[in-house]
């Protein structure tokens, strides 16, 4: 197997000696927190349209080791990246391109300070991640929420999991300039092993659904095409949806979000929208929301075949109507859909690169990967990464 997703996993226990090597001092005062990646089973690009989504936290984690300092300094190190970032807790944190990953952390600190959280001293951290960056399984939310949780626990802010999720989203909006929805941060903060989560993004009500897949597993397939949400058409898609909503409201349709429309209601009111592109964007949202409801019932009834068909339909809609896939994701998902033992496949996350998922019979995983890899590298010219995932827990303290 090839690609960044299948490289050797880092053992978080190694963080402690590494931490002492960098910072010296007492190992007993160091704590480690873990933060998972996520897959979204179905419900794409509708969290910011008041839709329902169905993600799960998975067993790939980012780890944050942290210890308070005696002065007001903040020091960041990451095992994977050379160089140290140093700030002061009294700084007025602002986004700065040269601060690279430290922007995500400073973004969280800026939001904590805006909330009135007081820091009596600084702290030092060492991080490592087994979640590939820019890979579509939410490496950035894992970083934001893992760091927010570590800081909240260390300084006794006792933020709830929902507050952690909101803090991550606010940091993306106010600091990173990405108008993301709440799905990624929410599942990373509240996810639970063995469960997927049905989240209503309009109300933030959520329920856990046992992820019982029998002989099937979700295989994550990484295009290895890295992209940043801030460079992608993500914000543009969001504003296109807002334009449709405003047009419908102006014409007397009484809704607060696009996903309040059932498919039947959408067919009744879509005449108010004349732009072909906007019609396609909105159609995706309304029908994708319905697919989430159908997927949750299919899973409840143990009907994995129907679940697979819904995954395929979701991909087609994201390709043709929402237009956020591209040749890499299409090659992966469409090749996967043709393989023996695969019930369905779709892109997951924002798209434009990143990852796809496939529901594959456990005895067919090896041949599945081999075949999809062969086609993918033939068409794209470099290899994809693959791994079969299990569910995982939301942000937690990692006990040594
Ligand atoms: C990214 C965003 C989420 C969501 C997905 C698309 O992952 O962070 O809020 O909008 O894209 O479903």
Coordinates of C-alpha atoms and ligand atoms in Angstrom, one line a residue:
X1 CA 0.0 0.0 0.0
X2 CA 1.3 3.5 -0.8
X3 CA 0.7 7.1 -0.1
X4 CA 0.9 9.3 3.0
X5 CA -2.1 7.6 4.7
X6 CA -0.4 4.3 5.0
X7 CA 3.0 5.4 6.3
X8 CA 4.1 4.2 9.7
X9 CA 2.0 5.5 12.5
X10 CA 3.7 7.5 15.3
X11 CA 3.4 6.1 18.8
X12 CA 2.2 8.9 21.1
X13 CA 4.2 7.4 24.0
X14 CA 7.3 8.7 22.2
X15 CA 6.1 12.2 22.8
X16 CA 7.1 12.3 26.5
X17 CA 10.9 11.6 26.0
X18 CA 10.8 13.9 23.0
X19 CA 9.1 16.6 25.0
X20 CA 11.7 16.4 27.8
X21 CA 14.5 16.5 25.2
X22 CA 13.2 19.8 23.8
X23 CA 12.0 21.5 27.0
X24 CA 13.8 19.8 29.9
X25 CA 12.0 19.7 33.2
X26 CA 9.7 17.2 34.8
X27 CA 7.9 14.5 32.7
X28 CA 5.3 14.0 35.4
X29 CA 3.7 17.4 34.6
X30 CA 3.2 16.6 30.9
X31 CA -0.3 15.6 29.8
X32 CA -1.3 14.2 26.3
X33 CA -4.6 14.8 24.6
X34 CA -5.8 13.0 21.5
X35 CA -8.1 14.4 18.7
X36 CA -9.5 12.2 15.9
X37 CA -9.9 12.5 12.2
X38 CA -13.4 12.1 10.8
X39 CA -15.1 10.6 7.8
X40 CA -18.5 12.0 6.7
X41 CA -20.5 9.0 5.7
X42 CA -23.1 11.2 3.9
X43 CA -24.5 14.8 4.0
X44 CA -21.9 16.9 2.1
X45 CA -21.9 20.7 1.8
X46 CA -25.1 21.0 3.7
X47 CA -23.9 21.7 7.3
X48 CA -23.8 25.4 6.4
X49 CA -27.3 25.1 4.8
X50 CA -29.1 23.9 8.0
X51 CA -28.9 20.3 6.8
X52 CA -28.4 17.0 8.6
X53 CA -25.1 15.3 8.3
X54 CA -23.9 11.8 9.3
X55 CA -20.2 11.8 10.2
X56 CA -18.1 9.5 12.4
X57 CA -14.8 10.0 14.3
X58 CA -12.2 7.5 13.2
X59 CA -9.2 5.9 14.8
X60 CA -6.5 8.2 13.3
X61 CA -5.4 10.8 15.9
X62 CA -3.5 14.0 16.4
X63 CA -1.8 14.2 19.8
X64 CA -1.0 17.3 21.8
X65 CA 1.5 17.1 24.7
X66 CA 1.2 20.1 27.0
X67 CA 2.7 21.6 30.1
X68 CA 2.3 25.0 31.9
X69 CA 5.4 27.3 32.1
X70 CA 6.5 29.6 34.9
X71 CA 6.6 32.6 32.5
X72 CA 4.1 34.0 30.0
X73 CA 5.8 32.4 26.9
X74 CA 4.0 30.1 24.5
X75 CA 6.1 27.6 22.6
X76 CA 4.9 25.3 19.9
X77 CA 6.8 22.3 18.5
X78 CA 5.7 19.6 16.2
X79 CA 7.6 16.3 15.7
X80 CA 6.9 16.4 12.0
X81 CA 8.1 19.9 11.3
X82 CA 11.5 21.5 12.0
X83 CA 11.5 24.8 13.8
X84 CA 9.9 26.3 16.9
X85 CA 7.2 28.9 17.2
X86 CA 7.3 31.3 20.2
X87 CA 4.7 33.8 21.3
X88 CA 3.6 35.4 24.5
X89 CA 0.1 34.8 26.0
X90 CA -0.3 38.6 26.2
X91 CA 0.1 39.0 22.4
X92 CA -2.7 40.3 20.3
X93 CA -2.9 37.2 18.0
X94 CA -3.4 37.9 14.3
X95 CA -3.3 35.6 11.3
X96 CA 0.2 35.7 9.7
X97 CA 1.0 33.4 6.7
X98 CA 4.6 32.8 7.9
X99 CA 3.2 31.3 11.1
X100 CA 2.0 28.2 9.2
X101 CA 0.3 25.7 11.4
X102 CA 0.7 28.0 14.5
X103 CA -2.1 30.1 13.0
X104 CA -4.6 27.4 13.9
X105 CA -3.4 27.4 17.5
X106 CA -3.2 31.2 17.8
X107 CA -6.7 31.3 16.3
X108 CA -8.0 29.2 19.1
X109 CA -6.2 31.4 21.7
X110 CA -7.6 34.5 20.2
X111 CA -11.1 33.1 20.5
X112 CA -10.5 31.9 24.1
X113 CA -9.3 35.3 25.0
X114 CA -12.3 36.9 23.3
X115 CA -14.5 34.7 25.5
X116 CA -12.8 36.1 28.6
X117 CA -10.7 33.1 29.5
X118 CA -7.7 34.3 31.5
X119 CA -4.2 32.7 31.3
X120 CA -2.1 33.1 34.5
X121 CA 1.0 31.8 32.7
X122 CA 2.2 30.5 29.3
X123 CA 2.6 26.9 28.2
X124 CA 4.7 24.7 25.9
X125 CA 3.4 22.0 23.6
X126 CA 4.7 19.2 21.3
X127 CA 2.4 17.7 18.8
X128 CA 2.3 14.9 16.3
X129 CA -0.4 13.7 14.0
X130 CA -1.3 10.5 12.3
X131 CA -3.8 12.4 10.2
X132 CA -2.5 13.5 6.8
X133 CA -2.6 17.3 6.3
X134 CA -5.0 18.7 3.7
X135 CA -6.3 15.1 3.2
X136 CA -10.0 15.7 3.5
X137 CA -10.5 13.8 6.8
X138 CA -10.3 17.1 8.7
X139 CA -6.7 17.4 9.9
X140 CA -7.2 21.1 10.6
X141 CA -10.3 20.6 12.8
X142 CA -8.4 17.8 14.6
X143 CA -5.7 20.3 15.3
X144 CA -8.0 23.1 16.4
X145 CA -10.2 21.0 18.7
X146 CA -7.4 18.9 20.1
X147 CA -5.5 22.0 21.0
X148 CA -8.6 23.8 22.4
X149 CA -9.4 20.8 24.6
X150 CA -5.8 20.5 25.8
X151 CA -5.7 24.2 26.8
X152 CA -9.1 24.1 28.3
X153 CA -8.3 21.1 30.5
X154 CA -4.8 22.5 31.4
X155 CA -6.1 25.8 32.5
X156 CA -9.4 24.6 34.1
X157 CA -11.7 26.4 31.6
X158 CA -13.9 23.3 31.6
X159 CA -15.4 24.0 28.2
X160 CA -18.1 21.6 27.1
X161 CA -17.5 19.5 23.9
X162 CA -20.1 21.6 22.1
X163 CA -18.2 24.8 23.1
X164 CA -15.0 23.3 21.9
X165 CA -16.6 22.6 18.5
X166 CA -18.0 26.2 18.3
X167 CA -14.6 27.6 19.3
X168 CA -12.9 25.7 16.4
X169 CA -15.5 27.0 13.9
X170 CA -15.2 30.6 15.2
X171 CA -11.5 30.4 14.8
X172 CA -11.9 29.2 11.1
X173 CA -14.3 32.1 10.5
X174 CA -12.6 34.9 12.3
X175 CA -9.0 34.0 12.1
X176 CA -8.4 31.6 9.1
X177 CA -11.0 33.2 6.8
X178 CA -12.8 30.0 6.0
X179 CA -16.6 30.1 6.2
X180 CA -16.9 26.5 7.2
X181 CA -19.9 24.7 8.7
X182 CA -19.9 23.1 12.1
X183 CA -19.7 19.4 11.1
X184 CA -16.0 18.7 11.4
X185 CA -15.4 20.4 14.7
X186 CA -18.6 18.9 16.1
X187 CA -17.9 15.3 15.3
X188 CA -14.2 15.6 16.4
X189 CA -15.4 17.1 19.8
X190 CA -18.3 14.7 20.4
X191 CA -17.6 11.5 18.4
X192 CA -17.8 8.1 20.1
X193 CA -16.2 4.8 19.3
X194 CA -18.6 2.4 17.5
X195 CA -21.0 5.1 16.6
X196 CA -21.7 7.5 13.8
X197 CA -23.6 10.7 14.6
X198 CA -26.6 12.2 13.1
X199 CA -26.3 15.9 13.6
X200 CA -28.9 18.5 12.8
X201 CA -26.8 21.5 11.9
X202 CA -29.7 23.9 12.2
X203 CA -30.3 23.1 15.9
X204 CA -27.1 21.3 16.9
X205 CA -29.3 18.4 18.2
X206 CA -27.5 15.2 17.7
X207 CA -27.9 11.5 18.2
X208 CA -25.5 8.6 18.1
X209 CA -26.3 5.7 15.7
X210 CA -24.4 2.4 16.1
X211 CA -22.2 1.9 13.1
X212 CA -23.0 -1.8 12.5
X213 CA -21.4 -2.7 9.2
X214 CA -21.3 -6.5 9.6
X215 CA -18.7 -7.9 7.2
X216 CA -18.2 -4.4 5.6
X217 CA -15.6 -1.7 6.4
X218 CA -15.1 1.8 5.3
X219 CA -11.9 2.2 3.3
X220 CA -10.5 5.7 3.2
X221 CA -8.9 6.6 -0.2
X222 CA -6.6 9.6 -0.3
X223 CA -6.2 11.3 -3.7
X224 CA -2.8 12.7 -2.3
X225 CA -3.9 15.9 -4.0
X226 CA -3.4 18.4 -1.2
X227 CA -5.6 21.5 -1.0
X228 CA -6.4 24.1 1.5
X229 CA -10.0 25.1 2.1
X230 CA -8.9 28.8 2.0
X231 CA -7.6 28.3 -1.5
X232 CA -10.6 26.3 -2.8
X233 CA -14.0 27.3 -4.1
X234 CA -15.5 26.5 -0.6
X235 CA -16.5 30.0 0.3
X236 CA -17.9 30.5 -3.2
X237 CA -20.2 27.5 -2.9
X238 CA -21.4 28.7 0.4
X239 CA -22.3 32.2 -1.0
X240 CA -24.1 30.6 -4.0
X241 CA -26.3 28.8 -1.6
X242 CA -26.9 32.0 0.3
X243 CA -28.0 33.7 -2.9
X244 CA -30.6 31.0 -3.6
X245 CA -31.9 31.3 -0.1
X246 CA -32.2 35.1 -0.3
X247 CA -34.0 34.8 -3.7
X248 CA -36.5 32.3 -2.3
X249 CA -37.1 34.4 0.8
X250 CA -37.6 37.5 -1.3
X251 CA -40.3 35.6 -3.2
X252 CA -42.2 34.7 0.0
X253 CA -40.8 31.2 0.7
X254 CA -40.8 31.0 4.4
X255 CA -37.5 29.2 5.3
X256 CA -34.4 30.1 7.3
X257 CA -32.1 27.6 5.5
X258 CA -32.1 25.8 2.2
X259 CA -32.3 22.3 3.8
X260 CA -35.7 23.1 5.4
X261 CA -37.1 22.4 1.9
X262 CA -38.1 18.8 1.2
X263 CA -37.4 17.7 -2.4
X264 CA -41.2 18.1 -3.2
X265 CA -41.3 21.6 -1.8
X266 CA -38.1 22.5 -3.7
X267 CA -39.6 21.3 -7.0
X268 CA -42.6 23.6 -6.3
X269 CA -40.5 26.8 -5.6
X270 CA -37.4 26.3 -7.8
X271 CA -39.0 28.5 -10.5
X272 CA -38.1 31.5 -8.5
X273 CA -34.4 30.8 -9.4
X274 CA -33.4 31.3 -13.0
X275 CA -29.6 30.9 -12.9
X276 CA -28.7 27.3 -14.1
X277 CA -25.7 27.0 -11.8
X278 CA -27.6 28.2 -8.7
X279 CA -30.4 25.7 -9.5
X280 CA -27.9 22.8 -9.6
X281 CA -26.2 23.9 -6.3
X282 CA -29.5 24.1 -4.5
X283 CA -30.8 20.8 -5.9
X284 CA -27.8 19.1 -4.5
X285 CA -28.4 20.5 -1.0
X286 CA -32.1 19.6 -0.9
X287 CA -31.7 16.0 -2.2
X288 CA -28.5 15.4 -0.2
X289 CA -30.4 16.2 3.0
X290 CA -33.0 13.6 2.0
X291 CA -30.3 11.1 1.3
X292 CA -29.0 11.5 4.8
X293 CA -32.3 10.7 6.3
X294 CA -32.6 7.6 4.0
X295 CA -29.1 6.5 4.8
X296 CA -29.7 6.7 8.6
X297 CA -32.8 4.5 8.2
X298 CA -31.0 2.1 5.8
X299 CA -28.3 1.6 8.4
X300 CA -30.9 1.2 11.2
X301 CA -32.5 -1.6 9.1
X302 CA -29.2 -3.2 8.4
X303 CA -29.7 -2.5 4.7
X304 CA -26.1 -1.9 3.6
X305 CA -27.0 -2.3 -0.1
X306 CA -29.3 0.7 0.0
X307 CA -26.7 2.6 2.0
X308 CA -24.1 1.9 -0.7
X309 CA -26.5 3.2 -3.4
X310 CA -27.0 6.4 -1.5
X311 CA -23.3 6.9 -1.3
X312 CA -23.0 6.6 -5.1
X313 CA -25.9 9.0 -5.6
X314 CA -24.3 11.5 -3.3
X315 CA -21.0 11.4 -5.3
X316 CA -22.8 11.8 -8.6
X317 CA -24.6 14.9 -7.2
X318 CA -21.4 16.4 -5.8
X319 CA -19.8 15.8 -9.2
X320 CA -22.5 17.0 -11.5
X321 CA -24.5 19.5 -9.5
X322 CA -22.3 20.8 -6.8
X323 CA -19.1 20.4 -8.9
X324 CA -16.6 19.9 -6.1
X325 CA -15.0 16.6 -7.1
X326 CA -12.4 16.8 -9.9
X327 CA -10.7 14.0 -11.8
X328 CA -8.8 12.6 -8.8
X329 CA -11.9 12.1 -6.6
X330 CA -14.0 10.9 -9.5
X331 CA -11.4 8.3 -10.6
X332 CA -11.2 7.0 -7.0
X333 CA -15.0 6.8 -6.3
X334 CA -16.1 5.6 -9.8
X335 CA -13.4 2.9 -9.9
X336 CA -14.3 1.9 -6.4
X337 CA -18.0 1.6 -7.3
X338 CA -17.2 -1.0 -10.0
X339 CA -15.2 -3.3 -7.7
X340 CA -16.4 -6.7 -6.5
X341 CA -17.3 -6.4 -2.8
X342 CA -17.8 -2.7 -2.9
X343 CA -21.4 -1.5 -2.0
X344 CA -20.8 2.2 -2.7
X345 CA -18.3 5.0 -2.7
X346 CA -18.2 8.8 -2.6
X347 CA -15.9 11.7 -1.8
X348 CA -15.9 12.8 1.8
X349 CA -15.4 16.3 3.2
X350 CA -15.0 19.5 1.2
X351 CA -13.8 17.9 -2.1
X352 CA -11.5 19.5 -4.6
X353 CA -8.9 16.8 -3.7
X354 CA -8.6 15.2 -0.3
X355 CA -10.3 11.8 0.4
X356 CA -13.1 9.5 -0.7
X357 CA -14.6 6.6 1.2
X358 CA -15.8 3.2 0.0
X359 CA -17.9 0.5 1.8
X360 CA -16.1 -2.7 1.1
X361 CA -16.4 -6.4 2.2
X362 CA -13.6 -7.2 4.6
X363 CA -12.4 -10.2 2.6
X364 CA -12.1 -8.1 -0.6
X365 CA -10.2 -5.1 0.9
X366 CA -6.8 -6.2 -0.4
X367 CA -7.9 -6.8 -4.0
X368 CA -10.0 -3.7 -3.9
X369 CA -7.0 -1.5 -3.0
X370 CA -4.8 -3.2 -5.5
X371 CA -7.3 -2.7 -8.4
X372 CA -8.3 0.9 -7.5
X373 CA -4.6 1.8 -7.0
X374 CA -3.8 0.4 -10.4
X375 CA -6.4 2.4 -12.2
X376 CA -5.8 5.6 -10.2
X377 CA -2.1 5.7 -10.8
X378 CA -2.6 4.9 -14.5
X379 CA -5.0 7.8 -14.9
X380 CA -3.5 10.4 -12.5
X381 CA 0.2 9.6 -12.7
X382 CA 0.9 9.1 -9.0
X383 CA -0.5 6.8 -6.3
X384 CA -3.4 7.2 -3.9
X385 CA -3.2 6.2 -0.2
X386 CA -5.6 3.7 1.4
X387 CA -6.6 2.4 4.8
X388 CA -9.6 0.6 6.3
X389 CA -10.8 2.6 9.3
X390 CA -12.6 1.9 12.5
X391 CA -14.6 4.4 14.5
X392 CA -12.8 6.4 17.2
X393 CA -13.4 8.6 20.2
X394 CA -13.8 12.4 20.2
X395 CA -11.2 14.6 21.9
X396 CA -9.9 12.9 25.1
X397 CA -7.0 12.7 27.5
X398 CA -4.6 10.0 26.3
X399 CA -3.7 7.9 29.3
X400 CA -0.2 6.6 29.2
Ligands
LIG1 C1 -15.4 20.9 5.1 C2 -16.0 21.9 6.1 C3 -17.4 21.3 6.7 C4 -18.3 20.9 5.6 C5 -17.6 20.0 4.6 C6 -18.5 19.7 3.4 O1 -15.0 19.8 5.7 O2 -15.2 22.1 7.2 O3 -18.0 22.3 7.5 O4 -18.9 22.0 5.0 O5 -16.4 20.6 4.1 O6 -19.5 18.9 3.8

